[in-house]
Structure formats: structure tokens, C-alpha cells
Coordinates of C-alpha atoms in Angstrom, one line a residue:
X47 CA 8.9 22.8 -4.9
X48 CA 12.1 21.0 -6.5
X49 CA 14.0 21.8 -3.4
X50 CA 11.2 20.8 -1.1
X51 CA 11.3 17.2 -2.9
X52 CA 15.0 17.0 -2.8
X53 CA 15.0 17.8 1.1
X54 CA 12.1 15.4 1.5
X55 CA 14.4 12.5 -0.1
X56 CA 17.7 13.8 1.5
X57 CA 16.3 14.4 4.9
X58 CA 14.5 11.0 5.5
X59 CA 17.0 9.0 3.3
X60 CA 14.0 7.5 1.5
X61 CA 15.4 5.6 -1.5
X62 CA 12.5 6.1 -4.1
X63 CA 13.4 7.4 -7.6
X64 CA 12.8 11.0 -8.0
X65 CA 10.5 10.2 -11.2
X66 CA 7.7 8.5 -8.8
X67 CA 7.5 12.3 -7.4
X68 CA 7.6 13.8 -10.7
X69 CA 5.1 11.4 -12.5
X70 CA 4.7 11.5 -16.3
X71 CA 6.0 9.1 -18.8
X72 CA 8.6 9.7 -21.7
X73 CA 6.7 8.3 -24.6
X74 CA 5.6 10.0 -27.4
X75 CA 3.6 7.7 -29.4
X76 CA -0.1 8.0 -28.6
X77 CA -0.8 4.2 -28.9
X78 CA 2.1 3.5 -26.4
X79 CA 0.8 6.0 -23.9
X80 CA -2.8 4.7 -24.2
X81 CA -1.5 1.2 -23.4
X82 CA 0.9 2.5 -20.7
X83 CA -2.5 4.0 -18.9
X84 CA -4.5 0.8 -19.1
X85 CA -1.8 -1.4 -18.0
X86 CA -1.2 1.1 -15.2
X87 CA -4.8 1.1 -13.9
X88 CA -4.9 -2.8 -14.0
X89 CA -1.5 -2.8 -11.9
X90 CA -2.8 -0.6 -9.4
X91 CA -6.1 -2.6 -9.2
X92 CA -3.8 -6.0 -8.5
X93 CA -5.2 -7.8 -11.7
X94 CA -1.3 -8.7 -12.2
X95 CA 0.0 -10.4 -9.0
X96 CA 3.6 -10.5 -8.2
X97 CA 5.5 -13.4 -10.0
X98 CA 2.9 -13.7 -12.5
X99 CA 4.0 -14.1 -16.2
X100 CA 2.7 -11.7 -18.8
X101 CA 1.9 -12.6 -22.2
X102 CA 2.7 -10.1 -25.0
X103 CA 0.3 -11.7 -27.3
X104 CA -2.5 -11.5 -24.6
X105 CA -1.7 -7.9 -24.1
X106 CA -2.1 -7.3 -27.8
X107 CA -5.4 -8.9 -28.2
X108 CA -6.6 -7.2 -25.1
X109 CA -5.7 -3.7 -26.0
X110 CA -6.2 -4.6 -29.6
X111 CA -2.8 -3.0 -30.4
X112 CA 0.3 -4.4 -32.3
X113 CA 3.4 -5.6 -30.5
X114 CA 5.4 -2.1 -30.8
X115 CA 3.3 0.2 -28.4
X116 CA 2.7 -2.8 -26.1
X117 CA 6.6 -3.3 -25.9
X118 CA 7.0 0.7 -25.4
X119 CA 4.8 0.9 -22.5
X120 CA 6.1 -2.4 -20.9
X121 CA 9.6 -0.8 -21.1
X122 CA 8.2 2.1 -18.9
X123 CA 6.9 -0.7 -16.0
X124 CA 10.5 -2.3 -16.2
X125 CA 12.0 1.2 -15.4
X126 CA 9.5 1.4 -12.6
X127 CA 10.2 -1.6 -11.2
X128 CA 7.1 -3.3 -11.8
X129 CA 8.0 -6.2 -14.0
X130 CA 11.3 -7.8 -15.3
X131 CA 12.0 -9.3 -18.6
X132 CA 13.9 -12.9 -18.1
X133 CA 15.9 -14.0 -21.0
X134 CA 14.3 -17.1 -22.7
X135 CA 11.3 -16.9 -20.2
X136 CA 9.4 -14.0 -20.6
X137 CA 8.1 -11.2 -18.8
X138 CA 7.1 -11.5 -15.0
X139 CA 5.4 -9.1 -12.3
X140 CA 8.2 -8.4 -9.8
X141 CA 7.5 -9.1 -6.1
X142 CA 7.0 -6.0 -4.2
X143 CA 9.9 -5.5 -1.9
X144 CA 9.5 -5.0 1.8
X145 CA 11.9 -2.1 2.1
X146 CA 10.1 -0.3 -0.8
X147 CA 6.4 -0.7 0.8
X148 CA 8.0 0.8 4.1
X149 CA 9.6 3.6 2.2
X150 CA 6.3 4.4 0.6
X151 CA 4.7 4.3 3.9
X152 CA 7.3 6.5 5.6
X153 CA 7.1 8.9 2.7
X154 CA 3.4 9.2 2.8
X155 CA 3.3 9.6 6.6
X156 CA 5.8 12.6 6.4
X157 CA 3.8 14.3 3.4
X158 CA 0.4 13.8 5.6
X159 CA 2.1 15.0 9.0
X160 CA 3.2 18.3 6.6
X161 CA -0.3 18.5 5.4
X162 CA -1.9 18.4 8.8
X163 CA 0.5 21.0 10.2
X164 CA -1.0 23.5 7.6
X165 CA -4.6 23.0 7.7
X166 CA -5.0 25.6 10.6
X167 CA -3.9 28.2 8.0
X168 CA -6.5 27.5 5.3
X169 CA -9.4 26.4 7.7
X170 CA -11.9 28.8 5.8
X171 CA -11.3 27.0 2.5
X172 CA -12.2 23.5 3.9
X173 CA -15.6 22.1 2.6
X174 CA -16.7 19.7 5.2
X175 CA -19.6 18.7 3.0
X176 CA -17.2 17.5 0.4
X177 CA -15.2 15.4 2.9
X178 CA -18.4 14.1 4.4
X179 CA -19.6 12.9 0.9
X180 CA -16.1 11.3 0.1
X181 CA -16.5 9.0 3.2
X182 CA -20.1 8.0 2.4
X183 CA -18.4 7.0 -0.7
X184 CA -16.2 4.8 1.2
X185 CA -19.0 3.3 3.2
X186 CA -21.1 2.4 -0.2
X187 CA -17.7 0.5 -1.4
X188 CA -17.8 -1.3 2.0
X189 CA -21.3 -2.4 1.1
X190 CA -20.7 -3.7 -2.4
X191 CA -17.0 -4.8 -1.1
X192 CA -15.4 -2.8 -3.7
X193 CA -11.8 -2.5 -2.1
X194 CA -10.3 -0.7 -4.9
X195 CA -13.2 2.0 -5.0
X196 CA -12.9 2.2 -1.1
X197 CA -9.2 2.9 -1.5
X198 CA -9.6 5.2 -4.1
X199 CA -12.1 7.4 -1.7
X200 CA -9.6 7.2 1.2
X201 CA -6.6 8.4 -0.7
X202 CA -9.2 11.0 -2.5
X203 CA -10.1 12.3 1.2
X204 CA -6.5 12.8 2.0
X205 CA -5.8 14.4 -1.6
X206 CA -8.7 16.8 -1.1
X207 CA -7.1 17.9 2.2
X208 CA -3.9 18.5 0.4
X209 CA -5.8 20.6 -2.1
X210 CA -7.0 22.9 0.6
X211 CA -3.5 23.3 1.6
X212 CA -2.8 24.5 -1.6
X213 CA 1.2 23.3 -2.0
X214 CA 1.7 21.7 -5.3
X215 CA 4.9 20.0 -4.2
X216 CA 3.0 18.2 -1.4
X217 CA 0.1 17.6 -3.8
X218 CA 2.1 16.2 -6.4
X219 CA 4.3 14.0 -4.4
X220 CA 1.3 12.4 -2.6
X221 CA -0.6 12.1 -5.8
X222 CA 2.4 9.7 -7.4
X223 CA 2.9 7.9 -4.4
X224 CA -0.6 7.1 -3.8
X225 CA -0.5 4.9 -7.0
X226 CA 1.8 2.4 -5.4
X227 CA 0.2 2.6 -2.1
X228 CA -2.9 1.5 -3.6
X229 CA -1.4 -1.2 -5.5
X230 CA 0.3 -2.5 -2.6
X231 CA -3.1 -2.5 -0.7
X232 CA -4.8 -4.2 -3.4
X233 CA -2.4 -7.0 -3.6
X234 CA -2.7 -7.6 0.0
X235 CA -6.4 -7.7 -0.3
X236 CA -6.5 -10.0 -2.8
X237 CA -4.2 -12.2 -1.0
X238 CA -6.3 -11.8 2.3
X239 CA -9.8 -11.4 1.1
X240 CA -11.1 -13.5 3.8
X241 CA -10.0 -11.0 6.5
X242 CA -11.6 -8.1 7.9
X243 CA -10.7 -4.8 6.0
X244 CA -12.3 -1.3 5.5
X245 CA -10.8 0.0 8.9
X246 CA -9.8 3.2 7.3
X247 CA -13.5 4.6 7.1
X248 CA -13.7 5.0 10.8
X249 CA -10.3 6.7 10.9
X250 CA -11.3 9.3 8.4
X251 CA -14.5 10.0 10.2
X252 CA -12.6 10.6 13.5
X253 CA -10.1 13.0 11.3
X254 CA -12.9 14.9 9.9
X255 CA -14.7 15.2 13.5
X256 CA -11.5 16.6 14.9
X257 CA -11.0 18.9 11.8
X258 CA -14.4 20.4 12.3
X259 CA -13.6 20.8 16.2
X260 CA -10.4 22.6 15.3
X261 CA -8.5 19.9 17.3
X262 CA -5.2 20.2 15.2
X263 CA -3.2 18.7 17.3
X264 CA -4.6 15.4 17.1
X265 CA -4.8 15.4 13.4
X266 CA -1.2 14.1 12.6
X267 CA -1.7 11.4 15.3
X268 CA -5.0 10.2 13.5
X269 CA -3.8 10.5 10.0
X270 CA -0.8 8.3 10.6
X271 CA -2.4 6.0 12.7
X272 CA -3.3 3.4 9.9
X273 CA 0.6 3.1 9.1
X274 CA 1.7 2.8 12.7
X275 CA 1.6 -1.2 12.2
X276 CA 3.9 -3.8 13.5
X277 CA 6.9 -3.9 11.5
X278 CA 7.7 -7.3 12.2
X279 CA 4.2 -8.6 11.4
X280 CA 4.5 -6.4 8.1
X281 CA 7.7 -8.1 7.0
X282 CA 6.6 -11.6 7.8
X283 CA 3.1 -11.4 6.0
X284 CA 4.7 -9.4 3.0
X285 CA 7.4 -12.1 2.6
X286 CA 5.1 -14.8 2.6
X287 CA 2.6 -12.9 0.1
X288 CA 5.2 -11.4 -2.2
X289 CA 7.9 -13.4 -1.8
X290 CA 10.0 -10.3 -1.4
X291 CA 13.6 -9.7 -1.3
X292 CA 15.1 -11.9 1.7
X293 CA 18.1 -9.7 1.8
X294 CA 15.8 -6.8 3.3
X295 CA 17.6 -5.2 6.2
X296 CA 16.0 -2.7 8.5

């Protein structure tokens, strides 16, 4: 699994820190871990937007904790690249770089293509009722306009397919990248809530239909279709929304 993970990084020259694949945090203090997981969920849901200033005092009140565990948790997010500490100014949410968003997309595409190539070997393990139920939950999220719930179940649909393939290296790599993919999507949604969203429901349904019909050649094409958007349009929209790194080079 480690060899697979390293080959993935080397082959596609994706400059994402290895710990993002491995997951986990390096804190031993229980309160610091609790603070980390609470804040991580809030980051993923887009509650803290790029360039927003964070207040340690407010976080202490919100989590009912002292500064020590809060600071230990925040140090992890500095290491992850979510936030930055500016001398004499405070802690700010870092803009999401366009390159990082594209790197995440590229790695997810690679992982999903690999997963698709293996589905034919585990066809008997696939539970179509389970996959259909996940799509129904996406539809329900659309009805209630719960975009996070919708994204969660879209990626759960794909994660369930990874579970059928039964390869922990693929599954773990996907699991930890998904958190950042959801965070990026949530930030975009909060910035463009007036636009039409929820297009992945139809794509997941098409994927399920092809899988049921054993049209394995079509699966990778459908699976990666949501990510094949216009690069220039992505760079333009993300730069405006995130004030991302202007030095980004393709």
C-alpha cells in the first residue's frame, strides 16, 4: 500500500503532502483532538471562508475549552495549510490555491479510474440497493437544499464502490482527499449559492445504470466526467472567489 501510494505521487507528480493520504493527527491531548475534529468539520462545511479572521477567544467559548487545546488544534490546521498566523494581526483562513484544487481533482480522478478498472472483479459483492439508497439521499438533500449532505452522499456513493473493490490503499487515499474536495465544493457553493447545483445526482444514476448493465468500459468515463471542466474557467472563477495564488502556473 505504501508503494502504491508513493507510486501514485511520483507518477503523476502531484505535490500533495503524504500525510493527507495517511490521515490522522499527532496530538495526544484528548481535548485538543476533540477541538481538532470539531473545527475540521466546520472547515469542511465551509463555515470558515478564505481570508476570514479566526478569534481564539470565540473558539474557546464555542468549544468551552481553554486556549491550550485550541492552540494545539489550530497548529494542526496551520500544518495542513488551512490557516496561517500573521504576526501582530492574528489567525486567518488561507485562500485555497488553484493548483491545490486541481491537484486534488487529478488525484481523485486517478483513484476513481483505478477503482472502476477493478469493479468487474468484485461484481458479486456489489449491493445495488445500497447504492440506490445513497442516490435517494442525495435527492432528499436537493429537496431541502442541504448541499453538504448532498456532497457527503455523493462521495459516499464513490467510497462505497471503493469498499467493494476492497483495496485499503485506494480507499484510504480517497477518504482523506474527499475531505478537501468537499471543503472546496462547499466554499464554491457558498460563494455561488444563486447558481444551479446538484448535477452529480444524474451522473451517479448513470453510473449505477451502467454498472448494473455491466458496461464496465463506460464507468471510468462517467466517473470522471464531473471533473472534466474547463481549466481556464476554473482558474478564473476560483481566483475571484478565493483570491488564490496569482503565481499559479499550469
